Tab-separated table of C-alpha atoms in Angstrom:
chain	number	residue	atom	x	y	z
A	1	GLY	CA	9.511	75.344	-42.745
A	2	PHE	CA	11.825	78.082	-43.966
A	3	GLY	CA	11.065	80.364	-40.611
A	4	LYS	CA	11.253	77.425	-38.287
A	5	GLN	CA	14.777	76.472	-39.527
A	6	ALA	CA	16.025	79.567	-39.216
A	7	GLY	CA	15.337	80.535	-35.924
A	8	THR	CA	16.830	76.677	-34.921
A	9	SER	CA	20.141	74.634	-36.438
A	10	TYR	CA	20.929	77.623	-38.962
A	11	GLY	CA	22.100	79.995	-36.584
A	12	ARG	CA	25.424	78.063	-36.291
A	13	ARG	CA	27.283	76.777	-38.106
A	14	VAL	CA	27.690	73.291	-37.817
A	15	PRO	CA	31.321	71.563	-38.928
A	16	SER	CA	32.279	69.660	-40.983
A	17	LEU	CA	33.483	65.794	-40.404
A	18	GLY	CA	34.254	65.485	-44.180
A	19	LEU	CA	36.380	68.698	-44.309
A	20	GLU	CA	37.923	67.796	-41.294
A	21	LEU	CA	38.981	64.419	-42.541
A	22	ALA	CA	40.334	65.932	-45.404
A	23	CYS	CA	42.617	68.431	-43.761
A	24	GLY	CA	43.794	65.690	-41.479
A	25	TYR	CA	44.311	63.288	-43.925
A	26	HIS	CA	46.261	65.823	-45.784
A	27	ALA	CA	48.336	66.894	-43.082
A	28	ASP	CA	49.308	63.524	-41.429
A	29	VAL	CA	49.664	61.094	-45.042
A	30	VAL	CA	49.666	63.113	-48.289
A	31	ARG	CA	51.776	66.141	-47.349
A	32	PRO	CA	54.232	63.723	-46.030
A	33	LEU	CA	54.772	61.513	-48.638
A	34	LEU	CA	55.132	64.137	-50.970
A	35	GLN	CA	57.129	66.054	-49.163
A	36	ALA	CA	59.554	62.857	-48.614
A	37	ARG	CA	59.844	61.923	-52.444
A	38	TRP	CA	59.863	65.570	-53.557
A	39	PRO	CA	60.771	68.302	-51.269
A	40	ALA	CA	60.685	71.123	-53.669
A	41	LEU	CA	57.300	70.268	-55.187
A	42	GLN	CA	54.345	73.213	-56.262
A	43	TYR	CA	51.389	71.780	-55.449
A	44	ALA	CA	47.759	72.863	-54.160
A	45	ALA	CA	45.713	70.350	-51.862
A	46	ALA	CA	42.152	70.984	-51.016
A	47	ARG	CA	38.662	69.482	-50.939
A	48	LEU	CA	36.232	70.785	-53.623
A	49	GLY	CA	33.944	69.769	-55.716
A	50	GLY	CA	30.952	68.106	-55.043
A	51	GLY	CA	29.428	66.714	-51.623
A	52	SER	CA	27.186	68.143	-49.270
A	53	GLU	CA	30.606	68.253	-46.665
A	54	VAL	CA	31.926	71.251	-49.576
A	55	LEU	CA	28.772	73.458	-48.506
A	56	GLY	CA	29.751	72.328	-44.747
A	57	LEU	CA	26.483	70.669	-44.974
A	58	ASP	CA	27.349	66.766	-44.756
A	59	ASP	CA	25.424	65.184	-41.907
A	60	GLU	CA	24.050	61.316	-41.157
A	61	THR	CA	22.219	60.896	-44.349
A	62	SER	CA	24.929	62.724	-46.565
A	63	ARG	CA	27.493	60.489	-44.963
A	64	ASP	CA	25.749	57.213	-46.453
A	65	HIS	CA	27.273	57.442	-49.881
A	66	ASP	CA	30.233	59.107	-51.912
A	67	PHE	CA	31.693	60.100	-48.544
A	68	GLY	CA	35.097	59.409	-46.868
A	69	LEU	CA	38.722	60.425	-47.289
A	70	ARG	CA	38.301	62.905	-50.815
A	71	LEU	CA	40.744	65.180	-51.525
A	72	VAL	CA	41.936	67.369	-55.198
A	73	LEU	CA	45.625	67.752	-55.689
A	74	LEU	CA	46.788	70.161	-58.562
A	75	VAL	CA	49.815	70.067	-60.000
A	76	GLY	CA	51.925	71.104	-62.992
A	77	PRO	CA	50.941	68.847	-66.062
A	78	ASP	CA	53.871	66.958	-66.082
A	79	TRP	CA	53.482	65.910	-62.383
A	80	VAL	CA	50.207	64.274	-62.669
A	81	GLN	CA	51.535	60.606	-63.388
A	82	PRO	CA	54.165	60.459	-61.072
A	83	VAL	CA	52.165	62.121	-58.592
A	84	ARG	CA	48.874	59.250	-58.928
A	85	GLN	CA	51.554	56.557	-59.554
A	86	LEU	CA	53.254	57.460	-55.759
A	87	LEU	CA	49.475	57.807	-54.208
A	88	GLN	CA	48.798	54.396	-55.909
A	89	ALA	CA	51.724	52.668	-54.354
A	90	GLU	CA	52.051	54.015	-50.956
A	91	LEU	CA	48.840	55.611	-49.397
A	92	PRO	CA	48.082	52.939	-46.282
A	93	GLU	CA	44.753	51.280	-46.411
A	94	SER	CA	43.197	53.560	-44.025
A	95	TYR	CA	43.241	57.198	-41.847
A	96	ALA	CA	41.691	57.882	-38.782
A	97	GLY	CA	39.526	54.802	-39.243
A	98	TRP	CA	38.686	55.532	-42.530
A	99	PRO	CA	39.091	53.744	-45.961
A	100	THR	CA	41.785	55.398	-47.854
A	101	ARG	CA	40.260	53.033	-51.016
A	102	PHE	CA	36.293	52.747	-51.299
A	103	ALA	CA	33.419	52.737	-53.820
A	104	THR	CA	31.414	55.858	-54.901
A	105	THR	CA	28.419	56.078	-56.990
A	106	TRP	CA	30.859	57.229	-60.491
A	107	ASP	CA	33.120	54.826	-59.624
A	108	PRO	CA	32.516	50.998	-58.073
A	109	ASP	CA	35.923	49.979	-58.003
A	110	PRO	CA	36.461	49.694	-53.822
A	111	GLY	CA	40.282	49.160	-54.387
A	112	HIS	CA	40.498	52.926	-55.954
A	113	HIS	CA	41.672	55.883	-53.708
A	114	HIS	CA	40.067	59.007	-54.236
A	115	ILE	CA	42.492	61.607	-54.674
A	116	ASP	CA	41.428	63.653	-58.015
A	117	VAL	CA	45.246	64.949	-59.379
A	118	LEU	CA	44.817	67.099	-62.413
A	119	PRO	CA	46.918	70.231	-63.510
A	120	PHE	CA	45.086	73.614	-62.340
A	121	GLU	CA	44.204	74.624	-65.456
A	122	GLU	CA	42.316	71.237	-66.102
A	123	LEU	CA	40.009	71.818	-62.613
A	124	ALA	CA	38.699	75.404	-63.954
A	125	LEU	CA	38.051	74.411	-67.640
A	126	ARG	CA	36.071	71.150	-65.814
A	127	VAL	CA	34.244	72.370	-63.429
A	128	LEU	CA	33.853	76.063	-64.770
A	129	GLY	CA	34.073	75.918	-68.123
A	130	LEU	CA	36.383	79.056	-68.467
A	131	PRO	CA	40.343	79.394	-68.774
A	132	PRO	CA	41.624	80.994	-65.634
A	133	ASP	CA	43.783	83.233	-66.959
A	134	ALA	CA	41.970	84.545	-69.543
A	135	ASP	CA	39.884	87.846	-69.386
A	136	TRP	CA	36.173	86.634	-69.083
A	137	GLU	CA	33.422	88.500	-70.863
A	138	PRO	CA	30.285	89.107	-69.277
A	139	ALA	CA	29.071	85.826	-71.621
A	140	ASP	CA	31.183	83.980	-69.709
A	141	TRP	CA	29.947	85.402	-65.844
A	142	LEU	CA	26.567	84.585	-67.380
A	143	SER	CA	27.574	80.356	-67.797
A	144	LEU	CA	28.477	79.692	-64.290
A	145	THR	CA	25.958	78.627	-62.180
A	146	GLY	CA	26.400	79.425	-58.027
A	147	GLN	CA	27.202	75.605	-58.110
A	148	ALA	CA	29.930	75.551	-59.777
A	149	VAL	CA	31.744	78.523	-58.551
A	150	LEU	CA	30.660	77.079	-55.194
A	151	GLU	CA	32.649	73.713	-56.359
A	152	VAL	CA	35.855	75.988	-56.629
A	153	THR	CA	35.294	78.513	-53.980
A	154	ALA	CA	33.754	76.739	-51.166
A	155	GLY	CA	35.083	73.753	-48.976
A	156	ALA	CA	38.908	73.834	-47.670
A	157	VAL	CA	42.604	74.722	-49.323
A	158	PHE	CA	44.920	73.326	-46.911
A	159	HIS	CA	48.263	74.122	-49.384
A	160	ASP	CA	48.618	76.106	-51.904
A	161	SER	CA	52.292	77.269	-52.976
A	162	PRO	CA	51.724	78.306	-56.492
A	163	GLY	CA	48.770	80.204	-55.340
A	164	GLN	CA	46.776	80.027	-58.488
A	165	LEU	CA	43.680	78.090	-57.030
A	166	THR	CA	44.243	81.184	-53.922
A	167	ALA	CA	43.872	83.614	-56.917
A	168	LEU	CA	41.128	81.991	-58.772
A	169	ARG	CA	39.107	81.713	-55.563
A	170	ARG	CA	39.598	85.444	-55.397
A	171	ARG	CA	38.313	86.285	-58.524
A	172	LEU	CA	35.440	83.792	-58.376
A	173	GLU	CA	34.541	86.368	-54.995
A	174	TRP	CA	31.477	87.468	-57.103
A	175	TYR	CA	30.178	88.850	-59.908
A	176	PRO	CA	31.689	92.343	-61.921
A	177	PRO	CA	29.177	95.139	-60.531
A	178	ASP	CA	27.294	95.414	-64.011
A	179	VAL	CA	26.562	91.699	-63.930
A	180	GLU	CA	25.276	91.429	-60.761
A	181	ARG	CA	22.743	94.106	-61.490
A	182	TYR	CA	22.152	92.018	-65.047
A	183	ILE	CA	21.184	89.205	-63.077
A	184	ILE	CA	19.521	90.868	-60.287
A	185	ALA	CA	17.395	92.711	-62.775
A	186	THR	CA	16.223	89.628	-64.712
A	187	ASP	CA	14.995	88.484	-61.634
A	188	TRP	CA	12.631	90.909	-61.065
A	189	ARG	CA	11.376	90.598	-65.022
A	190	ARG	CA	10.925	87.117	-64.072
A	191	LEU	CA	8.695	87.895	-60.930
A	192	ALA	CA	6.719	90.833	-63.048
A	193	GLN	CA	5.877	88.040	-65.659
A	194	GLU	CA	4.135	86.214	-63.569
A	195	LEU	CA	3.433	87.118	-60.695
A	196	PRO	CA	-0.224	88.361	-61.621
A	197	MET	CA	-1.015	84.572	-62.891
A	198	VAL	CA	-0.847	83.351	-59.533
A	199	GLY	CA	-3.927	85.517	-58.780
A	200	ARG	CA	-5.226	85.027	-62.490
A	201	THR	CA	-5.272	80.990	-61.925
A	202	GLY	CA	-6.351	80.968	-58.496
A	203	GLN	CA	-9.180	83.176	-59.415
A	204	ARG	CA	-10.416	80.658	-62.465
A	205	GLY	CA	-10.535	77.732	-59.993
A	206	ASP	CA	-7.417	76.435	-61.274
A	207	ASP	CA	-5.724	76.034	-57.876
A	208	ALA	CA	-2.957	73.119	-58.715
A	209	GLY	CA	-1.775	76.084	-61.702
A	210	SER	CA	-1.899	78.768	-59.021
A	211	ARG	CA	0.691	77.038	-56.857
A	212	VAL	CA	2.873	75.540	-59.314
A	213	VAL	CA	3.119	79.654	-60.807
A	214	ALA	CA	4.152	80.520	-56.874
A	215	GLY	CA	6.486	78.029	-55.858
A	216	ARG	CA	8.101	79.249	-59.400
A	217	LEU	CA	8.492	82.542	-57.914
A	218	ALA	CA	8.767	81.687	-54.750
A	219	ARG	CA	12.225	79.982	-56.113
A	220	THR	CA	13.127	83.393	-57.707
A	221	VAL	CA	12.476	84.959	-54.541
A	222	MET	CA	15.505	82.937	-53.066
A	223	HIS	CA	17.571	83.322	-55.627
A	224	LEU	CA	17.195	86.696	-56.165
A	225	GLY	CA	17.818	87.049	-52.530
A	226	LEU	CA	20.747	85.780	-52.358
A	227	VAL	CA	22.355	87.339	-55.154
A	228	LEU	CA	21.292	90.307	-53.474
A	229	CYS	CA	23.256	89.483	-50.484
A	230	ARG	CA	26.179	88.454	-52.332
A	231	ARG	CA	26.387	84.559	-51.909
A	232	TRP	CA	26.392	82.431	-54.658
A	233	PRO	CA	23.171	80.361	-54.863
A	234	PRO	CA	23.698	76.508	-54.726
A	235	TYR	CA	21.507	73.509	-56.631
A	236	ALA	CA	18.004	72.813	-55.781
A	237	LYS	CA	18.897	70.609	-52.906
A	238	TRP	CA	20.592	73.691	-50.856
A	239	LEU	CA	19.347	76.822	-51.745
A	240	GLY	CA	16.685	77.160	-49.414
A	241	THR	CA	19.069	76.267	-46.718
A	242	ASN	CA	21.311	79.009	-47.563
A	243	VAL	CA	18.478	81.163	-47.432
A	244	VAL	CA	17.665	80.658	-44.011
A	245	ARG	CA	21.171	80.895	-43.309
A	246	GLU	CA	21.550	84.009	-44.141
A	247	GLN	CA	20.257	86.103	-41.599
A	248	ARG	CA	19.621	89.879	-43.760
A	249	LEU	CA	16.734	87.050	-45.355
A	250	ALA	CA	14.937	86.450	-42.246
A	251	ALA	CA	11.904	88.439	-43.277
A	252	VAL	CA	12.083	86.993	-46.526
A	253	ALA	CA	12.448	83.196	-45.041
A	254	GLY	CA	9.335	83.786	-43.089
A	255	VAL	CA	6.785	84.795	-45.693
A	256	LEU	CA	7.983	81.800	-48.263
A	257	ASP	CA	6.497	79.355	-45.713
A	258	ASP	CA	3.180	81.343	-46.472
A	259	VAL	CA	3.409	81.374	-49.847
A	260	LEU	CA	3.618	77.467	-49.927
A	261	ALA	CA	1.271	76.769	-47.278
A	262	ALA	CA	-1.425	79.075	-48.718
A	263	SER	CA	-4.759	77.330	-49.570
A	264	ASP	CA	-6.559	80.511	-51.119
A	265	TRP	CA	-4.691	82.388	-54.250
A	266	SER	CA	-5.553	85.875	-52.696
A	267	ASP	CA	-3.240	84.652	-49.502
A	268	ARG	CA	-0.701	83.157	-51.487
A	269	GLN	CA	-0.162	86.230	-53.834
A	270	THR	CA	-0.287	88.473	-50.974
A	271	ALA	CA	2.567	86.588	-48.749
A	272	LEU	CA	4.573	86.809	-52.836
A	273	ALA	CA	4.138	90.602	-52.838
A	274	ALA	CA	5.466	90.286	-48.982
A	275	ALA	CA	8.623	88.423	-50.123
A	276	ALA	CA	9.092	90.693	-52.965
A	277	ASN	CA	8.937	93.780	-50.807
A	278	SER	CA	11.725	92.205	-47.911
A	279	VAL	CA	13.977	91.551	-50.896
A	280	HIS	CA	13.352	95.280	-52.359
A	281	GLU	CA	14.748	96.452	-49.034
A	282	VAL	CA	17.630	94.180	-48.911
A	283	GLN	CA	18.420	95.555	-52.664
A	284	ARG	CA	18.243	99.047	-50.837
A	285	GLU	CA	20.541	98.305	-47.999
A	286	MET	CA	23.094	97.149	-50.597
A	287	GLY	CA	23.386	100.022	-51.848
A	288	LEU	CA	21.534	99.214	-55.764
A	289	SER	CA	19.286	101.220	-57.202
A	290	THR	CA	15.487	101.100	-56.148
A	291	GLY	CA	13.500	104.108	-56.587
A	292	SER	CA	10.936	105.275	-53.588
A	293	GLY	CA	7.970	103.195	-52.303
A	294	PRO	CA	7.588	99.002	-52.622
A	295	ALA	CA	8.076	96.743	-55.162
A	296	VAL	CA	4.739	95.751	-55.559
A	297	GLN	CA	1.584	97.454	-56.811
A	298	PRO	CA	-1.712	97.089	-58.313
A	299	PHE	CA	-2.389	95.001	-61.777
A	300	HIS	CA	-4.565	97.559	-63.830
A	301	ASP	CA	-8.050	97.321	-62.218
A	302	ARG	CA	-7.792	93.708	-61.788
A	303	PRO	CA	-7.476	92.172	-58.158
A	304	PHE	CA	-3.797	90.739	-58.930
A	305	LEU	CA	-0.595	92.565	-57.900
A	306	VAL	CA	2.552	92.924	-60.377
A	307	VAL	CA	5.835	94.235	-59.499
A	308	ARG	CA	6.747	97.845	-61.065
A	309	ASP	CA	8.333	97.846	-64.053
A	310	SER	CA	10.846	100.241	-62.522
A	311	VAL	CA	12.914	98.005	-60.256
A	312	ALA	CA	14.341	96.122	-63.062
A	313	GLN	CA	14.734	98.776	-65.933
A	314	LEU	CA	16.754	101.090	-62.496
A	315	LEU	CA	18.927	98.808	-62.365
A	316	LEU	CA	19.675	98.567	-65.850
A	317	ASP	CA	19.793	102.413	-66.272
A	318	ASP	CA	23.030	101.687	-64.151
A	319	VAL	CA	24.897	99.540	-65.914
A	320	THR	CA	28.132	101.282	-67.669
A	321	ASP	CA	29.693	98.576	-69.263
A	322	PRO	CA	29.010	98.846	-73.140
A	323	GLN	CA	29.126	94.790	-72.829
A	324	VAL	CA	26.310	94.378	-70.719
A	325	ARG	CA	24.000	96.957	-71.649
A	326	SER	CA	23.986	95.494	-75.149
A	327	LEU	CA	23.070	91.797	-73.607
A	328	PRO	CA	19.014	90.767	-74.143
A	329	ALA	CA	17.247	92.064	-71.912
A	330	GLY	CA	15.241	89.159	-69.364
A	331	VAL	CA	17.863	86.606	-70.316
A	332	GLY	CA	20.030	86.439	-67.628
A	333	SER	CA	22.417	83.641	-66.439
A	334	VAL	CA	22.266	80.449	-67.395
A	335	GLU	CA	20.711	79.325	-64.165
A	336	GLN	CA	17.771	81.354	-64.214
A	337	TRP	CA	16.035	80.179	-67.166
A	338	VAL	CA	18.036	76.410	-67.456
A	339	ASP	CA	16.161	73.684	-65.477
A	340	SER	CA	17.846	70.276	-66.538
A	341	VAL	CA	20.531	68.791	-64.528
A	342	ASP	CA	22.028	67.430	-67.357
A	343	VAL	CA	22.947	70.925	-68.807
A	344	LEU	CA	23.790	72.894	-65.429
A	345	LEU	CA	26.411	70.291	-64.271
A	346	ASP	CA	28.100	70.707	-67.361
A	347	ALA	CA	29.995	73.273	-68.472
A	348	ALA	CA	30.721	72.988	-71.929
A	349	ARG	CA	26.440	72.264	-72.057
A	350	ARG	CA	26.360	76.042	-69.950
A	351	ARG	CA	28.606	77.775	-72.480
A	352	ALA	CA	26.478	76.617	-75.563
A	353	ALA	CA	23.361	77.375	-74.172
A	354	THR	CA	24.189	80.682	-73.067
A	355	ALA	CA	25.940	81.720	-76.263
A	356	ALA	CA	22.802	80.401	-77.933
A	357	ALA	CA	20.724	82.401	-75.951
A	358	LEU	CA	22.437	85.874	-76.220
A	359	SER	CA	22.697	85.628	-80.113
A	360	SER	CA	19.206	84.227	-80.381
A	361	ALA	CA	17.699	87.196	-78.870
A	362	ASP	CA	16.225	90.282	-80.205
A	363	THR	CA	18.668	93.154	-79.898
A	364	SER	CA	15.616	95.725	-79.871
A	365	THR	CA	15.456	94.504	-76.221
A	366	ALA	CA	19.279	95.442	-75.157
A	367	ALA	CA	19.596	95.506	-71.127
A	368	GLY	CA	20.620	99.480	-72.017
A	369	ALA	CA	17.949	100.114	-74.184
A	370	GLY	CA	15.457	102.766	-72.054
A	371	PRO	CA	11.681	102.552	-71.666
């Protein structure tokens, strides 16, 4: 369970074999090849992108496929082909006991190496869908997923003589403050909209329905908790793992176990309310508006609970950026309302979905509008 994991292996950071291999591969093999041929070449070398090792979470299971000597090299557009040709011709057969060429799920040819050579701007466009040197609007930030950002900001950079990759990683440290408030408010609105349904479905004898709603809300609480701690949420496989790694969410992780294990809707609802109130305290500790009292209150005269409307509204009232204030309340970032993996993994689809959602929303529900 969440609480049990938090107290054991995730209290310390386990070294990533994949990142250690990538570091040595660059230092001992790739960098000497590049320096011998082009001593003044400007480039960046890193282990970015997908793979559990980028998040520092690789283990024996994750190493059973697509694992090995992998790097990203960022060079000027005119250098892509020469560098690719050099690596194809000069890479050794193995390094540190690992083959330099091996099959993967996306490239079954065992004769290919996995050093991805591309221009810097192509990396940003491929992963983020955003030009790295442009001014980003609020809608651009909303088209990002935490996983996409982590594919650029997690992992490790071993060399960056142009400095572009380092600058991009700094830019992606966190959302602009008003976008952050808008996204947090969106998670609170989601909780407010469905928390009473946990009890109502259970009261009608639909325990499966109550469990499904509770599971959805538990995921929202996890996303909300990580955002409040200013941690980019990864995709579903590692979302809970990152919650238990965050000390400020220890109390939240514990009650999420109770939410998912509860056999009665009343216990399930109580545990969800405790989780919501715990993240509300984290919000207060982070210096964001919360008002007085807990986040959760009774739902009219019924035996159900609901998040107070003011929890989200207080955050929106603090937004000063006119563009963020004009955003439709409750839409949020693409990862808050899209579940399709095929959309979330495609930057162009994410941007198209975000643009469509924001343009079709009723402007009378703008984030900056008063109650």
